[in-house]
XYZ file of C-alpha atoms in Angstrom:
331
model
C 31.954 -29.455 11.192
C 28.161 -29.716 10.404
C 26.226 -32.102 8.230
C 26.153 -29.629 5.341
C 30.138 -29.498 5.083
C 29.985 -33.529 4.816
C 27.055 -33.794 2.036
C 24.733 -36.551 1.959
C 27.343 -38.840 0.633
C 29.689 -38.153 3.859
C 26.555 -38.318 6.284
C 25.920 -41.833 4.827
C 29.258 -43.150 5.274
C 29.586 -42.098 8.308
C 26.212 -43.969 9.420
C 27.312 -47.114 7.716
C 29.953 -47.837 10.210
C 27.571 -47.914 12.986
C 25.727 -51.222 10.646
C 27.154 -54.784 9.730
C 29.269 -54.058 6.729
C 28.127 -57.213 4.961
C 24.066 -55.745 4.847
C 24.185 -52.278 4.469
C 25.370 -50.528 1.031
C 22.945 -52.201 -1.924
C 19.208 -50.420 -2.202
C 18.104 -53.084 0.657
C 19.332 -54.391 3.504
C 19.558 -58.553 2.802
C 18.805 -60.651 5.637
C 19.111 -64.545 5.827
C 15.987 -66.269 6.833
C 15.921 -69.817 5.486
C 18.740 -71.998 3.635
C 17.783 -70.383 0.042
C 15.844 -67.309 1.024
C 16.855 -63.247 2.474
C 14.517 -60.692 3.754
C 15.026 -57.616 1.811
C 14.643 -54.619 3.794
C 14.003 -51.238 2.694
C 13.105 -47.442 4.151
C 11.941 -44.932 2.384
C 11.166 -41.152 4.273
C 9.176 -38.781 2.501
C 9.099 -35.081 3.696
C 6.608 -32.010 2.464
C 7.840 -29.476 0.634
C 11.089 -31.423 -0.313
C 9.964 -34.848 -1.655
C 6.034 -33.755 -2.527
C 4.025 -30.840 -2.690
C 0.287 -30.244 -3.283
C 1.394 -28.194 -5.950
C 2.939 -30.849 -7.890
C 1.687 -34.264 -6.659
C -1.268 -33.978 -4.204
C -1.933 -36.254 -1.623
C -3.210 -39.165 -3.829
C 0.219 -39.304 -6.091
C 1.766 -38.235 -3.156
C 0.980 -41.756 -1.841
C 1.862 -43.338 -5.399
C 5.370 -42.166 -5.716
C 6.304 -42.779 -2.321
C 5.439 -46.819 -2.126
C 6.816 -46.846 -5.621
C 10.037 -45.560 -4.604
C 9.832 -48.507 -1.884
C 8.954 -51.132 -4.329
C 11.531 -50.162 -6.832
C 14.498 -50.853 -4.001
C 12.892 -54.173 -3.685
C 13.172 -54.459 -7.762
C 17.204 -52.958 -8.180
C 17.640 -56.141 -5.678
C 15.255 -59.130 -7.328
C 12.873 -59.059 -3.872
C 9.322 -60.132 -4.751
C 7.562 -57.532 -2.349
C 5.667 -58.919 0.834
C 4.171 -55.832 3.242
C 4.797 -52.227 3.963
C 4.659 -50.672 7.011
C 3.636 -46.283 7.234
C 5.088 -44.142 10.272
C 2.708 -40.996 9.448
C 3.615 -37.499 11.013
C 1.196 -34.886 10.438
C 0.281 -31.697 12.216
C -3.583 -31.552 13.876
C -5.097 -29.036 11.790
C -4.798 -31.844 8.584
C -6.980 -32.195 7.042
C -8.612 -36.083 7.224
C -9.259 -36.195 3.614
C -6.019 -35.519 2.442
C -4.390 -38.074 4.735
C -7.342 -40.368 3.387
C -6.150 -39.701 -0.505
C -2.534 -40.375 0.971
C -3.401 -43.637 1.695
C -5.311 -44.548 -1.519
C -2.984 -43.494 -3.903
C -0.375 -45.776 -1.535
C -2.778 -48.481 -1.624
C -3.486 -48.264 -5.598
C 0.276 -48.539 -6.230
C 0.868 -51.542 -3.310
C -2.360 -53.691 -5.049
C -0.734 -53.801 -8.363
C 1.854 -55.811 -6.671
C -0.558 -57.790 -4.204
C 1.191 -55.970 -1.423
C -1.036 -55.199 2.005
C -0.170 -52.426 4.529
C 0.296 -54.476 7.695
C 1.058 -51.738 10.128
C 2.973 -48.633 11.319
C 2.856 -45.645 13.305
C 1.032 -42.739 13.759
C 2.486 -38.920 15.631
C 2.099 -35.847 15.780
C 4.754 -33.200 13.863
C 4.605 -29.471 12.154
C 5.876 -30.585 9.181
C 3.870 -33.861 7.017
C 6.559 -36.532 6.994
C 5.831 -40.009 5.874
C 8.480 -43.067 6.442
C 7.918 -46.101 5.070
C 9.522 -49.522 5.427
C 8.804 -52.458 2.625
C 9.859 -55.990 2.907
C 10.604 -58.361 -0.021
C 11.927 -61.947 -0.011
C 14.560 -62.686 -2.657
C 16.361 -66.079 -3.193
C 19.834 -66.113 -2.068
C 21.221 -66.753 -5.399
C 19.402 -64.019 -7.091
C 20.106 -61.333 -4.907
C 21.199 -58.245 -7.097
C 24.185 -56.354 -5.687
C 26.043 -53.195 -6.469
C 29.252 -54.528 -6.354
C 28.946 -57.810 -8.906
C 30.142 -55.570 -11.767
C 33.048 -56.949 -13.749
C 34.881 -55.306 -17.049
C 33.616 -55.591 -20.028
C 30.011 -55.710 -18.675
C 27.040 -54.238 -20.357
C 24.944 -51.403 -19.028
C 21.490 -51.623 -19.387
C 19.095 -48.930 -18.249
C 15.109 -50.673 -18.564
C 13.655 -47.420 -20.212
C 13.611 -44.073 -21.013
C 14.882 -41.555 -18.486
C 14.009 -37.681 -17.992
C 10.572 -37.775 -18.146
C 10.161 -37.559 -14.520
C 11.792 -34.338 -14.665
C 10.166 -32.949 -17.455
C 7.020 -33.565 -15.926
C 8.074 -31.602 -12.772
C 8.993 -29.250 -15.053
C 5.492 -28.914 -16.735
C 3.768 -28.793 -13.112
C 5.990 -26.047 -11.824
C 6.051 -23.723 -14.752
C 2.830 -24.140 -16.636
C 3.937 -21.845 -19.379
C 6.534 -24.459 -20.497
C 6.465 -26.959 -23.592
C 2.996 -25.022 -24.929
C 3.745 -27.136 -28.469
C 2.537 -30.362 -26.488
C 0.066 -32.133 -27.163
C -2.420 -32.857 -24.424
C -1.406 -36.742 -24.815
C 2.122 -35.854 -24.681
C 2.032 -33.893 -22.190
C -0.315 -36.043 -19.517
C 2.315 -38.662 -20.559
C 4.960 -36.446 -19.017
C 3.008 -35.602 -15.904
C 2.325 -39.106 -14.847
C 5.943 -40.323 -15.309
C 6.280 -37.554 -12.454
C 2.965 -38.231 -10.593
C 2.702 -42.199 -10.969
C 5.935 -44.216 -11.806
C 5.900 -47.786 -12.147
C 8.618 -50.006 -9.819
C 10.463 -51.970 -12.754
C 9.168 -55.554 -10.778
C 8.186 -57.120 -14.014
C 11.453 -56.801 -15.398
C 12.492 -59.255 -12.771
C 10.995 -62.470 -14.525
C 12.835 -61.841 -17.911
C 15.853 -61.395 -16.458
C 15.906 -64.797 -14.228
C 14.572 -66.355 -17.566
C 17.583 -65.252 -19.024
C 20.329 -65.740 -16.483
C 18.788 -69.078 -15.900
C 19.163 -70.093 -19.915
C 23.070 -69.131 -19.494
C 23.508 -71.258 -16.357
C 25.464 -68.769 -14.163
C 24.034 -65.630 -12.316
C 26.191 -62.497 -13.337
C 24.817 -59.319 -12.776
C 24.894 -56.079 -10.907
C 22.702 -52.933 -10.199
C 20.110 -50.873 -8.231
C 17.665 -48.542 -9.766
C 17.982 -45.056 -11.004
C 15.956 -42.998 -8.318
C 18.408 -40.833 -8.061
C 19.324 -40.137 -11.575
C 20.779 -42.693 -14.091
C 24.582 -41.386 -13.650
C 24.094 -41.762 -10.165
C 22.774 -45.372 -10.480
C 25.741 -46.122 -12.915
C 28.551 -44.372 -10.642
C 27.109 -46.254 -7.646
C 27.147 -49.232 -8.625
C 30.941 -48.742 -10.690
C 32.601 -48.255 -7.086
C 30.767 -50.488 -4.830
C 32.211 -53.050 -7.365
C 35.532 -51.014 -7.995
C 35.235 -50.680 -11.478
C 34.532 -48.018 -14.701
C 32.889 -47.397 -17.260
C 32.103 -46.015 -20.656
C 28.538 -44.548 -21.007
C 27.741 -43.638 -24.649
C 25.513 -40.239 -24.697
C 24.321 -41.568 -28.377
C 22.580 -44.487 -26.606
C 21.171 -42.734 -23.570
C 16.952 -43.728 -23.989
C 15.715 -40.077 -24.117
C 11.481 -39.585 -24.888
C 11.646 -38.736 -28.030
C 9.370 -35.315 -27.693
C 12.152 -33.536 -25.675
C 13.680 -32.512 -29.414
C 10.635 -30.086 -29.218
C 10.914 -28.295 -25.650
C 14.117 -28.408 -24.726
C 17.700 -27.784 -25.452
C 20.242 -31.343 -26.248
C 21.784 -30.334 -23.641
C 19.133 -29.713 -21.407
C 17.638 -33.647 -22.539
C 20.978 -34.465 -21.581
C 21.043 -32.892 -17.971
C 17.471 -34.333 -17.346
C 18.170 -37.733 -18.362
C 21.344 -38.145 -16.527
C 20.387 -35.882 -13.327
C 16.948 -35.323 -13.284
C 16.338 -38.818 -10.815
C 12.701 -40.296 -9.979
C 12.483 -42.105 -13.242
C 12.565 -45.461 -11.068
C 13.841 -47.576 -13.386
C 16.275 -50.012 -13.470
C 20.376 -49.716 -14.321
C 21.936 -52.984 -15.007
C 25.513 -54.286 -15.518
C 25.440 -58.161 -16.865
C 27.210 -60.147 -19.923
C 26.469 -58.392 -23.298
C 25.341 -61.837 -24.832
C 22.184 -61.146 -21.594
C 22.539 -57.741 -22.228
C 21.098 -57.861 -25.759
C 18.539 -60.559 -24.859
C 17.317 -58.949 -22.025
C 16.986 -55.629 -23.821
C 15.587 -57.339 -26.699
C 12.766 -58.853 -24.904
C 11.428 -55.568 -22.268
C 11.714 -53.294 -24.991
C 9.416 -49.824 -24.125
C 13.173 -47.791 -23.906
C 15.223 -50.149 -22.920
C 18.499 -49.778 -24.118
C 22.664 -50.708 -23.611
C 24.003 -47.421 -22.986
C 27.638 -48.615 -22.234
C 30.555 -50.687 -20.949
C 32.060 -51.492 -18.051
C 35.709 -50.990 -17.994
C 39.212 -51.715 -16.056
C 39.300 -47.910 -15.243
C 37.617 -46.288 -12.140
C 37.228 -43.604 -14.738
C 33.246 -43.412 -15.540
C 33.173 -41.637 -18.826
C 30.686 -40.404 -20.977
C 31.410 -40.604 -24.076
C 30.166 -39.385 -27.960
C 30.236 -42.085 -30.645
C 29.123 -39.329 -32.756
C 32.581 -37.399 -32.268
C 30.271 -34.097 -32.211
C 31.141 -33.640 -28.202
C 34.615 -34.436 -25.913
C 34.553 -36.879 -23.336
C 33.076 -35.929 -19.631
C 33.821 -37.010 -16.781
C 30.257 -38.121 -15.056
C 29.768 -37.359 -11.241
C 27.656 -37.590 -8.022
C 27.150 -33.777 -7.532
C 25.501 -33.292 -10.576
C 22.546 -34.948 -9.013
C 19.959 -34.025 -6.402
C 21.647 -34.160 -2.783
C 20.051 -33.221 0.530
C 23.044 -31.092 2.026
């Protein structure tokens, strides 16, 4: 049996049973470190040619995307980030500049959030690789899980979703969405080139679960695509759900390039919008949603099912069944 024949989803559970059960499995790894505080731990690995390319990123967003994928792990958990550390492969015929760029689009992302780059590692490879490791400190009664998710929950997604793909879409195939604007479609490109780690959603919501007294919610962020986010975190905590293709948050300029069913793929599967996916109390739901705004929507329910559903309030299209191979997967 090889890796391929597994997937990525086999690989991973077979290289959870080699860690603690009761860290591994959430976006970070959650370490104790004082009565009321965890570490949160988080690694991130980067390779050319499947997670960036000079023809779609360059080495300055190059840098961007991959601490912001870092710092949005630290977000789907509440951490507050602290430092980074960069393990750098490249081959000797790189060119300084462009590992230079790496590092400033890295650093313009990281000083946003008052983070420093305290260290790493440095080698020698064929191939550009780039690994990095963030650490956040979350208190221990905010600590965002997967599997807090009860029935009857409310899914909340923090913003739109598909634009990341659509503006892969415009770098790769410059022939595509020529009715654009130029605003429009720059607006595209950086949700691609430069997303934003949903870390200033984090204040609202402890505003608001404070206000009701009891900490109740569940999620991780939506890297991977938003039914990923929403399947992941419906069986870590062994539940369902009911996701309402009416509600989705889809940019609004899609119903000019592509297909509904296209918007529909891309917002669901397209991954690397890096926002947040949510499951909490509908009375929070609505609050919460009420005050980020920019997108953010309740797409659906939690339910006693293991089912995860999409569903059409419109009663234009039949129920579907969502699911993890839809999505991008490395094997």
């Amino acid at each position: 049996m090889q890796v391929k024949d597994i997937g990525e989803q086999g690989l991973l559970r077979i290289l959870q049973k080699f860690c603690p059960a009761e860290i591994v499995g959430d976006d970070c790894a959650v370490m104790a470190t004082t009565p009321n505080k965890s570490l949160a731990i988080t690694t991130d690995m980067l390779v050319d040619g499947v997670h960036f390319s000079d023809r779609t990123t360059g080495p300055y967003y190059a840098g961007w995307r991959a601490t912001a994928a870092n710092l949005s792990d630290l977000a789907a958990m509440g951490a507050k980030p602290l430092a980074v550390t960069v393990a750098l492969a490249v081959a000797g015929d790189t060119a300084v500049e462009w590992v230079e760029d790496f590092y400033r689009g890295m650093t313009a992302c990281l000083q946003e959030y008052h983070t420093p780059i305290v260290g790493g590692d440095v080698v020698r490879s064929p191939v550009v690789t780039v690994a990095i490791t963030a650490f956040g400190q979350v208190e221990c009664d905010r600590t965002i899980r997967r599997s807090n998710a009860r029935s009857g929950w409310a899914i909340v997604v923090t913003g739109v979703h598909g634009a990341s793909r659509a503006g892969l879409e415009l770098l790769l195939n410059p022939e595509f969405g020529q009715n654009l604007t130029e605003v429009d479609r720059a607006s595209l490109i950086l949700a691609h080139q430069r997303p934003k780690p949903r870390l200033d959603v984090l204040p609202v919501v402890w505003e608001i679960l404070d206000s009701a007294g009891k900490f109740s919610i569940a999620g991780m962020d939506s890297s991977d695509g938003l039914a990923d986010a929403i399947i992941q975190i419906c069986q870590a905590s062994g539940v369902g759900a009911k996701v309402d293709r009416t509600k989705l948050p889809i940019p609004d300029i899609f119903s000019e390039i592509v297909s509904t069913e296209t918007a529909l793929d891309w917002a669901l599967y397209g991954g690397e919008d890096f926002e947040l996916v949510l499951f909490l109390p509908i009375a929070n739901a609505e609050l919460l949603v009420e005050k980020i705004g920019n997108g953010a929507a309740i797409v659906g329910t939690a339910t006693d099912s293991t089912d995860i559903w999409l569903t059409d309030s419109s009663g234009i299209y039949p129920n579907a069944l969502l699911k993890l191979d839809r999505g991008f997967q490395h094997f």
